[in-house]
Amino acid sequence: MKKMLLSIFLLVLCGFTQHSKVAIRPCDIINVQSLSPFFTELRGIIRDSTAVSVVHIGDSHIQADVFSGTVRKKLQSTFGNAGRGFIFPYKIAKSYGAPDVQFSHTGTWQYCHIKRDYLECNLGVAGFAVIPLGNATFGIDVANKAQIDATFNKLTFLDNYGSFLPEQVIGNFSTSKENRHTVIYFDELQDRLMFRPSYDTDTLLELQGMVLENSQPGVLYHAMGINGSTVSQYLRSKHFEEQINDLKASLVIISFGTNDSYTSSSKFCVKCLKEEYRTLIKRIRNKNPDVALLLTTPPDHYLNRKSPSKNIAPLRDVLLELALEEDLAMWDLYKSMGGKNSIVDWKKDELARADLIHFTVKGYELQGEMLYNALMRGYKGQ
């Protein structure tokens, strides 16, 4: 009976549209009223000339920043662009990142991440850290492949044991220490810079990310994902809730579940996963009790390209239970994209990749539009 009621509750919140071969079901956000404080802040952006911060965490679907990047572009087009937000030099950590920010580096670097050597570094919201050795340098370019205006006049380093000083600066700059982090203010907008390490002690300098802002009112949309990660692995990051608080998040979107459920049904402990999500939520709220929280269900996928996952449906059920128990919102991506076996239709429509797990650029862009539209339906209905 409980599962039947949950299924009915989810069904009535979803409509139906057609996208070429794919049946899209535009699902409304469940418990959308819990996002009211976030919607109120969006309404006050122009009136109060403020920046409203969104943090989106997850796995590989988020690390590539096409899904989340689409939501960023649409929210900033609607409410204003307060800056590019969080970026990380994934290239130094031998991984991949957002397509619109280019990094370069020289010299020797070490790196850590939560799946491999999380005990050796202080890890934050990105789940990664890079460590320069000696006089290693790095550069950023937010102009060459920019998808939105990403120029900045404020840069915050999420750093430990020192920081970095900019080179090739247009105009002048000043530095200060705010909330344990190094902040650099520029008197002119920047789009390309090189950075050289500046050590405070003999301890190796750690860089866990950067935040780019432009002093304009609007939305800051910070996205950080870890390829292959699960909720339990993300919980290894000791300081993620502190940094979410440092980012002044008004909304945190949590998009895990694909790797958590990528196993046989006999090995899948859905109750265990529910409690891991609950722990994640409690840690976030411990530092920021008023933040709005939005869970997204994982998309449909196949196991080893052979059979559809049987674990997503029970995971959706416990995420809905959790949303109601903890008074947070949930958006059903799985149902929105068409439910069981829909990944096959998405592949036929060139929206999903051959591994039947990940999506093409067009597929992730469509998901981003779907989430943005769900947020806007909630915003307009409040």
Coordinates of C-alpha atoms in Angstrom, one line a residue:
M1 CA 0.0 0.0 0.0
K2 CA 2.8 2.4 0.9
K3 CA 4.6 1.8 -2.4
M4 CA 1.3 2.3 -4.3
L5 CA 0.6 5.6 -2.6
L6 CA 4.2 6.8 -3.4
S7 CA 3.8 5.8 -7.0
I8 CA 0.4 7.6 -7.3
F9 CA 2.0 10.7 -5.7
L10 CA 4.8 10.7 -8.2
L11 CA 2.6 10.1 -11.2
V12 CA 0.2 13.0 -10.6
L13 CA 3.1 15.5 -10.6
C14 CA 4.2 14.5 -14.1
G15 CA 2.8 15.6 -17.4
F16 CA 3.7 14.4 -20.9
T17 CA 5.5 15.8 -23.9
Q18 CA 7.3 14.4 -26.9
H19 CA 10.9 15.2 -27.8
S20 CA 11.5 13.4 -31.1
K21 CA 11.6 9.7 -30.2
V22 CA 11.8 10.4 -26.5
A23 CA 8.7 10.6 -24.2
I24 CA 9.4 13.5 -21.7
R25 CA 7.3 13.7 -18.6
P26 CA 7.7 17.2 -17.1
C27 CA 7.6 16.4 -13.4
D28 CA 6.9 19.1 -10.8
I29 CA 9.1 19.4 -7.8
I30 CA 7.8 17.4 -4.8
N31 CA 7.4 19.4 -1.6
V32 CA 8.3 22.5 -3.6
Q33 CA 7.1 24.8 -0.7
S34 CA 10.3 23.9 1.1
L35 CA 12.1 26.0 -1.5
S36 CA 10.1 29.1 -0.7
P37 CA 13.0 30.9 1.0
F38 CA 15.2 30.3 -2.1
F39 CA 12.4 31.7 -4.4
T40 CA 12.0 34.7 -2.1
E41 CA 15.7 35.4 -2.4
L42 CA 15.5 35.2 -6.2
R43 CA 12.7 37.7 -6.2
G44 CA 14.8 40.1 -4.1
I45 CA 17.9 40.1 -6.4
I46 CA 17.2 43.3 -8.3
R47 CA 15.4 45.1 -5.5
D48 CA 18.3 44.4 -3.0
S49 CA 21.1 44.2 -5.6
T50 CA 22.3 40.9 -4.1
A51 CA 23.8 37.6 -5.3
V52 CA 22.0 34.4 -4.6
S53 CA 24.1 31.2 -4.5
V54 CA 23.2 27.7 -5.6
V55 CA 25.5 24.7 -4.9
H56 CA 25.0 21.6 -7.1
I57 CA 26.9 18.5 -6.0
G58 CA 26.9 15.0 -7.5
D59 CA 28.8 12.4 -9.6
S60 CA 30.1 12.3 -13.2
H61 CA 26.7 13.7 -14.5
I62 CA 27.6 16.9 -12.7
Q63 CA 31.4 17.0 -13.0
A64 CA 31.2 17.6 -16.8
D65 CA 29.0 20.6 -15.9
V66 CA 26.8 20.4 -19.0
F67 CA 23.6 19.5 -17.1
S68 CA 24.4 21.9 -14.3
G69 CA 25.9 24.4 -16.7
T70 CA 22.6 24.6 -18.6
V71 CA 20.7 25.4 -15.4
R72 CA 23.3 28.0 -14.6
K73 CA 23.0 29.8 -18.0
K74 CA 19.2 29.8 -17.8
L75 CA 19.0 31.0 -14.2
Q76 CA 21.5 33.7 -14.9
S77 CA 19.6 34.7 -18.1
T78 CA 16.5 35.1 -16.0
F79 CA 17.8 36.6 -12.8
G80 CA 21.2 38.1 -13.6
N81 CA 24.8 36.9 -13.8
A82 CA 26.8 37.4 -10.6
G83 CA 29.8 35.4 -11.8
R84 CA 31.1 32.1 -13.0
G85 CA 31.1 30.7 -9.5
F86 CA 33.1 27.6 -8.4
I87 CA 35.9 26.3 -10.6
F88 CA 38.6 23.6 -10.1
P89 CA 41.7 22.7 -12.1
Y90 CA 40.6 19.1 -12.7
K91 CA 43.2 18.8 -15.4
I92 CA 46.0 19.0 -12.8
A93 CA 44.2 16.1 -11.0
K94 CA 44.2 14.1 -14.3
S95 CA 40.5 14.4 -14.6
Y96 CA 38.0 16.5 -16.6
G97 CA 35.9 19.6 -15.8
A98 CA 33.6 22.2 -17.3
P99 CA 34.2 22.9 -21.0
D100 CA 34.0 26.7 -20.6
V101 CA 37.0 27.2 -18.3
Q102 CA 40.5 26.3 -19.5
F103 CA 43.4 25.5 -17.2
S104 CA 47.1 25.3 -17.9
H105 CA 49.9 24.4 -15.5
T106 CA 53.7 24.1 -15.3
G107 CA 56.0 22.3 -12.9
T108 CA 55.2 19.3 -10.6
W109 CA 51.9 18.8 -8.8
Q110 CA 50.4 16.2 -6.5
Y111 CA 46.7 15.7 -6.1
C112 CA 44.2 13.9 -3.9
H113 CA 40.6 12.8 -4.3
I114 CA 38.0 11.1 -2.1
K115 CA 38.1 7.8 -4.0
R116 CA 41.8 7.2 -3.7
D117 CA 43.7 9.0 -1.0
Y118 CA 41.2 11.0 1.0
L119 CA 43.1 10.4 4.3
E120 CA 46.2 12.3 3.0
C121 CA 44.6 15.7 2.2
N122 CA 42.1 18.1 3.6
L123 CA 39.2 17.7 1.1
G124 CA 36.3 20.1 0.7
V125 CA 33.2 20.5 -1.4
A126 CA 35.0 19.5 -4.7
G127 CA 36.3 16.2 -3.3
F128 CA 39.7 17.0 -4.9
A129 CA 42.8 18.9 -3.8
V130 CA 45.9 19.8 -5.9
I131 CA 49.3 20.5 -4.3
P132 CA 52.1 22.5 -6.1
L133 CA 55.6 21.4 -5.5
G134 CA 58.3 24.2 -5.5
N135 CA 57.5 27.0 -8.0
A136 CA 54.8 25.2 -10.0
T137 CA 52.3 27.5 -11.6
F138 CA 48.8 27.4 -13.2
G139 CA 46.7 29.6 -15.4
I140 CA 43.0 30.1 -16.0
D141 CA 41.2 31.3 -19.1
V142 CA 37.5 32.0 -18.9
A143 CA 37.2 33.9 -22.2
N144 CA 38.4 31.5 -25.0
K145 CA 35.5 29.0 -24.7
A146 CA 33.1 31.1 -22.6
Q147 CA 29.4 30.2 -22.8
I148 CA 28.5 33.2 -20.6
D149 CA 30.3 36.3 -19.5
A150 CA 32.7 34.9 -16.9
T151 CA 35.0 37.9 -16.4
F152 CA 35.7 38.5 -12.7
N153 CA 36.9 41.2 -10.3
K154 CA 36.8 39.0 -7.1
L155 CA 38.5 35.7 -6.8
T156 CA 38.4 33.5 -3.7
F157 CA 40.8 30.6 -3.2
L158 CA 39.6 27.6 -1.1
D159 CA 43.1 27.1 0.2
N160 CA 45.3 25.8 3.1
Y161 CA 48.8 26.6 4.2
G162 CA 49.3 29.5 1.8
S163 CA 47.8 30.6 -1.4
F164 CA 48.6 32.0 -4.9
L165 CA 49.5 35.4 -6.3
P166 CA 48.3 36.4 -9.7
E167 CA 50.5 37.4 -12.6
Q168 CA 49.7 39.3 -15.9
V169 CA 47.0 41.3 -14.1
I170 CA 45.0 44.1 -15.8
G171 CA 45.1 47.0 -13.4
N172 CA 45.7 46.6 -9.7
F173 CA 44.7 44.1 -7.0
S174 CA 44.6 43.6 -3.3
T175 CA 44.4 40.5 -1.1
S176 CA 42.8 39.7 2.2
K177 CA 41.9 36.7 4.4
E178 CA 38.2 36.1 4.8
N179 CA 36.6 33.0 6.4
R180 CA 40.0 31.2 6.4
H181 CA 40.3 31.7 2.6
T182 CA 42.4 34.1 0.5
V183 CA 40.4 36.6 -1.4
I184 CA 41.8 38.8 -4.2
Y185 CA 40.0 42.0 -5.4
F186 CA 40.8 43.5 -8.8
D187 CA 40.0 47.1 -9.8
E188 CA 39.3 45.9 -13.4
L189 CA 37.6 42.8 -14.8
Q190 CA 39.9 39.8 -15.6
D191 CA 39.5 36.9 -17.9
R192 CA 43.0 35.3 -18.1
L193 CA 45.6 35.0 -15.3
M194 CA 48.6 33.0 -14.2
F195 CA 49.2 32.2 -10.6
R196 CA 52.3 31.4 -8.6
P197 CA 52.2 29.8 -5.1
S198 CA 52.9 31.8 -2.0
Y199 CA 53.7 29.7 1.0
D200 CA 52.8 30.5 4.7
T201 CA 54.7 27.6 6.3
D202 CA 56.8 24.6 5.3
T203 CA 53.6 22.6 4.9
L204 CA 52.6 21.8 1.4
L205 CA 50.0 24.3 0.0
E206 CA 46.6 22.8 -0.9
L207 CA 44.1 24.2 -3.4
Q208 CA 40.6 22.9 -3.2
G209 CA 38.9 25.2 -5.6
M210 CA 38.3 28.8 -6.7
V211 CA 35.3 31.1 -6.9
L212 CA 34.9 33.8 -9.5
E213 CA 32.5 36.8 -9.0
N214 CA 31.9 40.0 -10.8
S215 CA 30.2 42.3 -8.1
Q216 CA 26.9 42.2 -10.1
P217 CA 23.5 41.2 -8.7
G218 CA 22.2 37.8 -9.9
V219 CA 22.8 34.1 -9.5
L220 CA 26.0 32.3 -8.6
Y221 CA 25.7 28.6 -9.6
H222 CA 28.5 26.5 -8.2
A223 CA 28.7 22.9 -9.6
M224 CA 31.1 20.2 -8.4
G225 CA 30.9 16.5 -9.2
I226 CA 33.2 13.5 -8.8
N227 CA 33.3 10.8 -11.5
G228 CA 32.2 7.4 -10.2
S229 CA 31.4 8.7 -6.7
T230 CA 28.8 7.5 -4.2
V231 CA 27.1 9.3 -1.3
S232 CA 29.2 7.3 1.2
Q233 CA 32.4 8.3 -0.6
Y234 CA 31.4 12.0 -0.7
L235 CA 30.9 11.8 3.1
R236 CA 34.7 11.3 3.3
S237 CA 35.2 14.9 2.4
K238 CA 35.8 16.4 5.9
H239 CA 35.1 20.1 5.1
F240 CA 32.4 20.1 2.4
E241 CA 29.7 21.4 4.6
E242 CA 31.9 24.2 5.8
Q243 CA 32.7 25.3 2.3
I244 CA 29.0 25.0 1.2
N245 CA 28.4 27.5 4.1
D246 CA 31.3 29.6 2.9
L247 CA 29.7 29.7 -0.5
K248 CA 26.6 31.2 1.1
A249 CA 24.4 28.6 -0.4
S250 CA 20.7 29.5 -0.5
L251 CA 19.9 26.2 -2.3
V252 CA 21.9 22.9 -2.4
I253 CA 21.0 20.4 -5.2
I254 CA 22.1 16.8 -4.5
S255 CA 22.4 14.6 -7.6
F256 CA 23.9 11.2 -6.6
G257 CA 22.5 7.7 -7.0
T258 CA 23.8 6.3 -10.3
N259 CA 26.9 4.7 -8.8
D260 CA 25.2 3.9 -5.5
S261 CA 22.6 1.8 -7.4
Y262 CA 25.0 0.4 -10.0
T263 CA 25.1 -3.1 -8.5
S264 CA 22.9 -6.3 -8.4
S265 CA 19.7 -6.2 -6.5
S266 CA 21.0 -8.7 -4.0
K267 CA 23.8 -6.4 -3.0
F268 CA 21.8 -3.2 -3.0
C269 CA 20.9 -1.9 0.5
V270 CA 18.4 0.8 -0.2
K271 CA 17.8 1.5 3.6
C272 CA 21.6 1.9 4.1
L273 CA 21.7 4.4 1.2
K274 CA 18.7 6.3 2.6
E275 CA 20.6 6.8 5.9
E276 CA 23.8 7.9 4.0
Y277 CA 21.7 10.6 2.3
R278 CA 20.2 11.6 5.7
T279 CA 23.8 11.9 7.1
L280 CA 24.7 14.1 4.1
I281 CA 21.7 16.3 4.7
K282 CA 22.3 16.6 8.4
R283 CA 25.9 17.6 7.9
I284 CA 24.9 20.4 5.4
R285 CA 22.2 21.6 7.8
N286 CA 24.5 21.6 10.8
K287 CA 26.5 24.5 9.2
N288 CA 23.6 26.1 7.4
P289 CA 20.3 25.2 9.0
D290 CA 18.2 27.5 6.8
V291 CA 19.5 26.3 3.4
A292 CA 16.9 24.9 1.0
L293 CA 17.7 21.4 -0.2
L294 CA 16.6 19.6 -3.5
L295 CA 17.2 15.9 -4.2
T296 CA 17.2 14.7 -7.7
T297 CA 16.7 11.0 -8.6
P298 CA 19.3 9.4 -10.8
P299 CA 18.6 8.9 -14.5
D300 CA 17.6 5.6 -16.0
H301 CA 20.6 3.4 -16.8
Y302 CA 21.6 -0.1 -17.7
L303 CA 24.0 -2.5 -15.9
N304 CA 26.9 -3.5 -18.1
R305 CA 24.8 -2.4 -21.1
K306 CA 22.7 -5.6 -20.7
S307 CA 19.7 -5.0 -18.5
P308 CA 17.9 -2.0 -16.9
S309 CA 18.7 -1.3 -13.3
K310 CA 16.2 -2.7 -10.8
N311 CA 17.4 -0.5 -8.0
I312 CA 16.3 3.0 -9.2
A313 CA 12.6 2.4 -8.4
P314 CA 13.2 1.5 -4.7
L315 CA 15.8 4.3 -4.5
R316 CA 13.2 6.8 -5.8
D317 CA 10.8 5.6 -3.1
V318 CA 13.2 6.1 -0.2
L319 CA 14.2 9.5 -1.6
L320 CA 10.6 10.5 -1.5
E321 CA 10.2 9.2 2.0
L322 CA 13.4 11.2 3.0
A323 CA 12.1 14.3 1.4
L324 CA 8.9 14.1 3.4
E325 CA 10.6 13.1 6.6
E326 CA 13.3 15.8 6.4
D327 CA 11.1 18.6 4.8
L328 CA 13.2 19.0 1.6
A329 CA 12.3 19.0 -2.1
M330 CA 12.7 16.2 -4.7
W331 CA 12.7 16.3 -8.5
D332 CA 12.2 13.0 -10.3
L333 CA 14.7 13.0 -13.2
Y334 CA 14.1 9.3 -13.7
K335 CA 10.4 9.7 -14.2
S336 CA 10.9 12.9 -16.2
M337 CA 13.1 11.2 -18.8
G338 CA 10.5 8.4 -19.3
G339 CA 11.2 5.9 -16.6
K340 CA 12.4 2.3 -17.0
N341 CA 14.2 1.6 -20.3
S342 CA 14.0 5.2 -21.3
I343 CA 17.8 5.4 -21.6
V344 CA 17.5 3.2 -24.7
D345 CA 15.1 5.7 -26.4
W346 CA 17.5 8.5 -25.4
K347 CA 20.4 6.7 -27.1
K348 CA 18.3 6.2 -30.2
D349 CA 17.6 9.9 -30.2
E350 CA 21.4 10.6 -29.8
L351 CA 20.8 12.0 -26.3
A352 CA 22.6 9.1 -24.4
R353 CA 25.9 7.4 -25.0
A354 CA 26.6 3.8 -25.9
D355 CA 27.4 2.8 -22.3
L356 CA 23.7 3.4 -21.5
I357 CA 24.8 5.4 -18.4
H358 CA 26.0 8.8 -19.5
F359 CA 24.5 11.3 -21.9
T360 CA 25.6 13.3 -24.9
V361 CA 25.9 17.1 -24.7
K362 CA 22.4 17.4 -26.2
G363 CA 21.1 15.0 -23.6
Y364 CA 22.6 16.8 -20.6
E365 CA 21.4 20.1 -22.0
L366 CA 17.9 18.7 -22.2
Q367 CA 18.1 17.5 -18.6
G368 CA 19.3 21.0 -17.6
E369 CA 16.3 22.6 -19.3
M370 CA 14.0 20.1 -17.6
L371 CA 15.3 21.0 -14.2
Y372 CA 15.3 24.7 -14.9
N373 CA 11.7 24.5 -16.1
A374 CA 10.7 22.5 -12.9
L375 CA 12.3 25.2 -10.8
M376 CA 10.5 28.0 -12.7
R377 CA 7.1 26.2 -12.3
G378 CA 7.8 26.1 -8.6
Y379 CA 8.9 29.7 -8.5
K380 CA 5.9 31.0 -10.4
G381 CA 3.5 28.9 -8.3
Q382 CA 4.7 30.2 -4.9

